[in-house]
Tab-separated table of C-alpha atoms in Angstrom:
chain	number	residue	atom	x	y	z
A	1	UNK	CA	-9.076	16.418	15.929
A	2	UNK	CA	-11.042	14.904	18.913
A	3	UNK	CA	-13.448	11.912	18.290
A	4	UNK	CA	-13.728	11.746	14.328
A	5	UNK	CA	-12.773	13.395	11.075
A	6	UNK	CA	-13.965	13.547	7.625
A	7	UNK	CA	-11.601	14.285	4.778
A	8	UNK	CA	-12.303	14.324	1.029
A	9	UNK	CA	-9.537	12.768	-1.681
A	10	UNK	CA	-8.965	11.439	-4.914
A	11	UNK	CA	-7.493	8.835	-6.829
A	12	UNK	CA	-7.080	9.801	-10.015
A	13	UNK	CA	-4.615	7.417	-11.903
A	14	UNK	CA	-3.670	3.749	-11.833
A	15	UNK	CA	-0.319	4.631	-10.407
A	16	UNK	CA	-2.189	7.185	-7.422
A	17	UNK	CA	-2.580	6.635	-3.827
A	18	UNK	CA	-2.819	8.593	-0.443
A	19	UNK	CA	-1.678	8.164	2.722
A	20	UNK	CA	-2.913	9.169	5.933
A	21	UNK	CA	-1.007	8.709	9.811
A	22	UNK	CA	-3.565	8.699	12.763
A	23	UNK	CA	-1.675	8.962	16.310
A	24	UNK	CA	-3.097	6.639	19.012
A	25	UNK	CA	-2.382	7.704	22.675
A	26	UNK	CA	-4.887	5.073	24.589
A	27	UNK	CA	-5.980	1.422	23.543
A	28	UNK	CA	-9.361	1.670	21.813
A	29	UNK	CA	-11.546	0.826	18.528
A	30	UNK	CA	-10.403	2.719	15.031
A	31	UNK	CA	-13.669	2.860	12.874
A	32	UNK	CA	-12.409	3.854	9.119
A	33	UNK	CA	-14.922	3.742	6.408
A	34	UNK	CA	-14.706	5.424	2.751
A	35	UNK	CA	-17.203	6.549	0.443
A	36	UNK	CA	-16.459	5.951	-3.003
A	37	UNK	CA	-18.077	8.569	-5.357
A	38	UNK	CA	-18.602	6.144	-8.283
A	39	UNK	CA	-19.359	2.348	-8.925
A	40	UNK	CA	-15.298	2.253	-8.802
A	41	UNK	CA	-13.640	-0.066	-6.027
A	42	UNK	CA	-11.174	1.460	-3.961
A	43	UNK	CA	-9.891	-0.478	-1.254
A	44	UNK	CA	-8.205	0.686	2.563
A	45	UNK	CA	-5.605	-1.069	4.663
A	46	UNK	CA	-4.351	0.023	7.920
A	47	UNK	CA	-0.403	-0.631	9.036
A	48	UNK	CA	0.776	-0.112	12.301
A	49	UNK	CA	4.242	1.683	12.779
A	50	UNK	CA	6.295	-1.404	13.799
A	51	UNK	CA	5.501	-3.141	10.957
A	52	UNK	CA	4.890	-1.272	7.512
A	53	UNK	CA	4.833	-4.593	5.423
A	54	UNK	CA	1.994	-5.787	7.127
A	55	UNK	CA	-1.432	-4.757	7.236
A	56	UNK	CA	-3.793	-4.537	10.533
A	57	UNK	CA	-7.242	-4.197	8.920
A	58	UNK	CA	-8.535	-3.864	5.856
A	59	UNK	CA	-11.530	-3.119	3.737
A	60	UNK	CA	-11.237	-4.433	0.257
A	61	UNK	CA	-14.933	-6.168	-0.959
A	62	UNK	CA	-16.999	-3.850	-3.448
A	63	UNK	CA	-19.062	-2.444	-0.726
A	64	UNK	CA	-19.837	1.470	-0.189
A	65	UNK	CA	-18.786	2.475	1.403
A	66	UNK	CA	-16.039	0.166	2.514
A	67	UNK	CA	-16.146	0.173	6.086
A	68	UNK	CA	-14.235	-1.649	8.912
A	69	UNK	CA	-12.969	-1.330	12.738
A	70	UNK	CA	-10.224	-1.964	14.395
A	71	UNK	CA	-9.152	-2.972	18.035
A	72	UNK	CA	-5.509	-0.585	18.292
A	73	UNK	CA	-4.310	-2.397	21.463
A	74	UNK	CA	-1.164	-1.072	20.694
A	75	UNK	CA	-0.290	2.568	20.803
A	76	UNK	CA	1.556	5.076	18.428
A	77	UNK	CA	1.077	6.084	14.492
A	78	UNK	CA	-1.219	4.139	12.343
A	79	UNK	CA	-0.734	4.444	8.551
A	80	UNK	CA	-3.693	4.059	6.092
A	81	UNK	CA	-3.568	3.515	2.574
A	82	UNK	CA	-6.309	4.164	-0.183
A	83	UNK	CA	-5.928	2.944	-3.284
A	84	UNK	CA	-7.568	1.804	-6.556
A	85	UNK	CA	-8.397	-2.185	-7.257
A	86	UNK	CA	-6.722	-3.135	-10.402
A	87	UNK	CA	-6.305	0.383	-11.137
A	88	UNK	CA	-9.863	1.907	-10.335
A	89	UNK	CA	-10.065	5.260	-9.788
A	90	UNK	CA	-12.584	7.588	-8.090
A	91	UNK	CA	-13.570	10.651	-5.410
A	92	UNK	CA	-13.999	9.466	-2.591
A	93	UNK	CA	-14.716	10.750	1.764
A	94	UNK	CA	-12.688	8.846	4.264
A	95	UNK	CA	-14.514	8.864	7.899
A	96	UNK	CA	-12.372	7.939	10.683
A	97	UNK	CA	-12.965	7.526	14.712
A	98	UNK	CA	-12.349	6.351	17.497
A	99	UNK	CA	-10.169	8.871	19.899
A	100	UNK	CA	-8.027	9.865	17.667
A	101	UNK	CA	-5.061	12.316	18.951
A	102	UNK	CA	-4.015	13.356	15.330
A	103	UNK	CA	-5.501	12.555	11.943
A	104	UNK	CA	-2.924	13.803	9.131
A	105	UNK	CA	-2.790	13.809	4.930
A	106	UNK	CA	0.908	12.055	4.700
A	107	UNK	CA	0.860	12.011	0.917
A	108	UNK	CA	4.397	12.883	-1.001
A	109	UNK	CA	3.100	16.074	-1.844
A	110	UNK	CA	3.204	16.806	2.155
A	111	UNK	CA	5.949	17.174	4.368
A	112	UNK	CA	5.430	14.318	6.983
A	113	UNK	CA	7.007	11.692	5.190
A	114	UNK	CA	6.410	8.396	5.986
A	115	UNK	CA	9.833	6.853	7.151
A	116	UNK	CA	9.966	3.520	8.503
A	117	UNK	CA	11.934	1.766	10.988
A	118	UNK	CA	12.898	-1.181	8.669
A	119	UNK	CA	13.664	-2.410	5.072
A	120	UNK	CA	10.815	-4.736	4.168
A	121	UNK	CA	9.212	-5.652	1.189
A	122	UNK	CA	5.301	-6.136	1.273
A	123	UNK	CA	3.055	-8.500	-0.363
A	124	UNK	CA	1.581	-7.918	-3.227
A	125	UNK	CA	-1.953	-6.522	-3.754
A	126	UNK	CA	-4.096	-7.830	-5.421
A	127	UNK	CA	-3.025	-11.499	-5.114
A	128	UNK	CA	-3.874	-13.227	-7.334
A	129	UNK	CA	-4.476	-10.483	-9.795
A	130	UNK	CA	-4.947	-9.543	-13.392
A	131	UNK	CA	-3.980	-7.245	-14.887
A	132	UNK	CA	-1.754	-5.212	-12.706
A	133	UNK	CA	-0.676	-5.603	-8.871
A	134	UNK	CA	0.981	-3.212	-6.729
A	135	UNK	CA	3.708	-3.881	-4.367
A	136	UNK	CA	4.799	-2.159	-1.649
A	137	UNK	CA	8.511	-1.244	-0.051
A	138	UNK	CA	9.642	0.332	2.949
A	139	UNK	CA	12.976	2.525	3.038
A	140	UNK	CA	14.358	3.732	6.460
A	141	UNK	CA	17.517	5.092	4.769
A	142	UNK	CA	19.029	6.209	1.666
A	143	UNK	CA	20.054	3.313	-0.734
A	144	UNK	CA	20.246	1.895	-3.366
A	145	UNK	CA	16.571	-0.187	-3.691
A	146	UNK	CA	16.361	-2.887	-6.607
A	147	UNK	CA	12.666	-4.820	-7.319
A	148	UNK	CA	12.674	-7.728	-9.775
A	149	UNK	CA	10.650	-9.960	-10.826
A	150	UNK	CA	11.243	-13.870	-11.848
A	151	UNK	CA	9.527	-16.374	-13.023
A	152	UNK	CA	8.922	-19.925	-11.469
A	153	UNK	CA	12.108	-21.028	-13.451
A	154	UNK	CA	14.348	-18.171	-11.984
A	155	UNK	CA	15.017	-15.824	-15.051
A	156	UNK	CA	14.461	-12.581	-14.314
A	157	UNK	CA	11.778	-11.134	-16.510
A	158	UNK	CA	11.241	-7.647	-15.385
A	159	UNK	CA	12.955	-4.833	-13.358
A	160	UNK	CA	10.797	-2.222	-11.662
A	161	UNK	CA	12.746	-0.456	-9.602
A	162	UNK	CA	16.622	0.172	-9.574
A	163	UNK	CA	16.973	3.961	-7.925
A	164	UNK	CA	18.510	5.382	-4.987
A	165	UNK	CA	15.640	6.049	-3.123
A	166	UNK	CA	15.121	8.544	-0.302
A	167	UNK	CA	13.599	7.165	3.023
A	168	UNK	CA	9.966	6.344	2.795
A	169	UNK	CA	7.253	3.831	1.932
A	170	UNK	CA	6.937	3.526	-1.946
A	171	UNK	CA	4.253	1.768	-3.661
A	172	UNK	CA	5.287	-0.118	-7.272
A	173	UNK	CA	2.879	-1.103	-9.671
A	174	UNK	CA	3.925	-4.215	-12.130
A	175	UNK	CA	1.363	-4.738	-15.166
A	176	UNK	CA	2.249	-8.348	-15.545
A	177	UNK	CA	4.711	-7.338	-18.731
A	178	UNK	CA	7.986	-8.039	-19.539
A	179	UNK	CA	11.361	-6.295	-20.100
A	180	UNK	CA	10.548	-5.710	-23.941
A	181	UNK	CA	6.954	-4.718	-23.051
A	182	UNK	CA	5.080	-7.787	-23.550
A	183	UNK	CA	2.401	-9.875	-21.512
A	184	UNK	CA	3.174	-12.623	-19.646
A	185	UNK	CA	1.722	-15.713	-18.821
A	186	UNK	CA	-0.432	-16.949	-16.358
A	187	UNK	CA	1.175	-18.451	-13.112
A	188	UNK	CA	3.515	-17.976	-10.049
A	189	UNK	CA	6.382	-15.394	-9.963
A	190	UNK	CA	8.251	-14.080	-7.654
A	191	UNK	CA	9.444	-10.607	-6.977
A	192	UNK	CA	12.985	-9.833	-5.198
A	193	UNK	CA	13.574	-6.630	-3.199
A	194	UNK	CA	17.500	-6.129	-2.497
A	195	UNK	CA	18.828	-2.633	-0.649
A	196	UNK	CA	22.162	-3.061	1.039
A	197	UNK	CA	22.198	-6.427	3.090
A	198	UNK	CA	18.391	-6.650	2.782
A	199	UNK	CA	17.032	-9.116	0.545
A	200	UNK	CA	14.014	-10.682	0.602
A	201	UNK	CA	11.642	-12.318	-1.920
A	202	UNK	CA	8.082	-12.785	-2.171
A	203	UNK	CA	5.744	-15.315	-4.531
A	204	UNK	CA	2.657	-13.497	-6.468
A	205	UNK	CA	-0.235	-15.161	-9.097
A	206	UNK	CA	-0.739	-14.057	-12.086
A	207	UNK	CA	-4.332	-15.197	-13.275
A	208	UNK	CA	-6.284	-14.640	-17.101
């Protein structure tokens, strides 16, 4: 795509996001910066392949557009993710730069899924947050993938995910209610990811 592409999207629902891969061949600055077609916030973060739980970069204030640059001293895919703050939504035009060798829509409607090399479970965003968070998991292989949440005294108080899922990166969203459909309140909980021998927990704030 040579030195920079521009791409329109759209996220239209709480539960919405896209995904993007951008291939790296040679050590150099990624420049990302969206334009946000209303006074909604939608925020960016950029993974790296070896590590889908973790973000890179990142450009979550209310600015627009939300822009941001990154030194890729490592080669190989880089994932972005747009999404809606505390479920925004919005148009929006995502700029990106920087010597790119491929620039590529990876949503689930395509057929470049995003399959990772690892389970891992990533933290929650927004933290702290109210009203609703979203949390994201990383499949390399079919399985069986449970997420739960407890609170600070270890009962479980909500399930929100217990599917075989395919291989992929999925992103939950939790709305700070419990099993019977009622709000929760304020303070630490944790949620539990468990897929074969992977476990792995994580500790979230829920604020009012």
């Amino acid at each position: 795509v040579g030195s920079g592409v521009n791409v329109s999207g759209t996220i239209s629902s709480s539960s919405d996001d896209d995904w993007y891969y951008i291939d790296v061949t040679s050590p150099g600055n990624i420049n990302i910066s969206v334009a946000i077609g209303s006074s909604a916030d939608l925020d960016w973060f950029l993974y790296h392949e070896s590590n889908l739980s973790s973000w890179v970069a990142r450009g979550y204030t209310v600015n627009n557009p939300e822009a941001g640059s990154y030194n890729a001293t490592a080669t190989g895919r880089y994932y972005l993710w747009v999404d809606g703050y505390n479920g925004a939504t919005s148009g929006y035009t995502l700029s990106v730069s920087g010597g790119l060798a491929k620039f590529t829509n990876s949503g689930p409607e395509k057929s470049d899924r995003i399959i990772p090399e690892v389970f891992s479970l990533g933290q929650n965003y927004p933290n702290p947050f109210n009203p609703t968070t979203s949390i994201q998991v990383a499949v390399p292989e079919k399985a069986l993938v449970t997420l739960e949440i407890y609170d600070i005294t270890g009962r479980k108080i909500q399930t929100l995910l217990n599917d075989e899922q395919e291989p992929g990166v999925y992103t939950v969203s939790w709305d700070g209610t419990n099993q019977f459909g009622e709000k929760v309140s304020s303070g630490i909980y944790f949620y539990r990811m468990a897929a074969g021998k992977f476990i792995q927990t994580r500790r979230m704030m829920l604020l009012k």
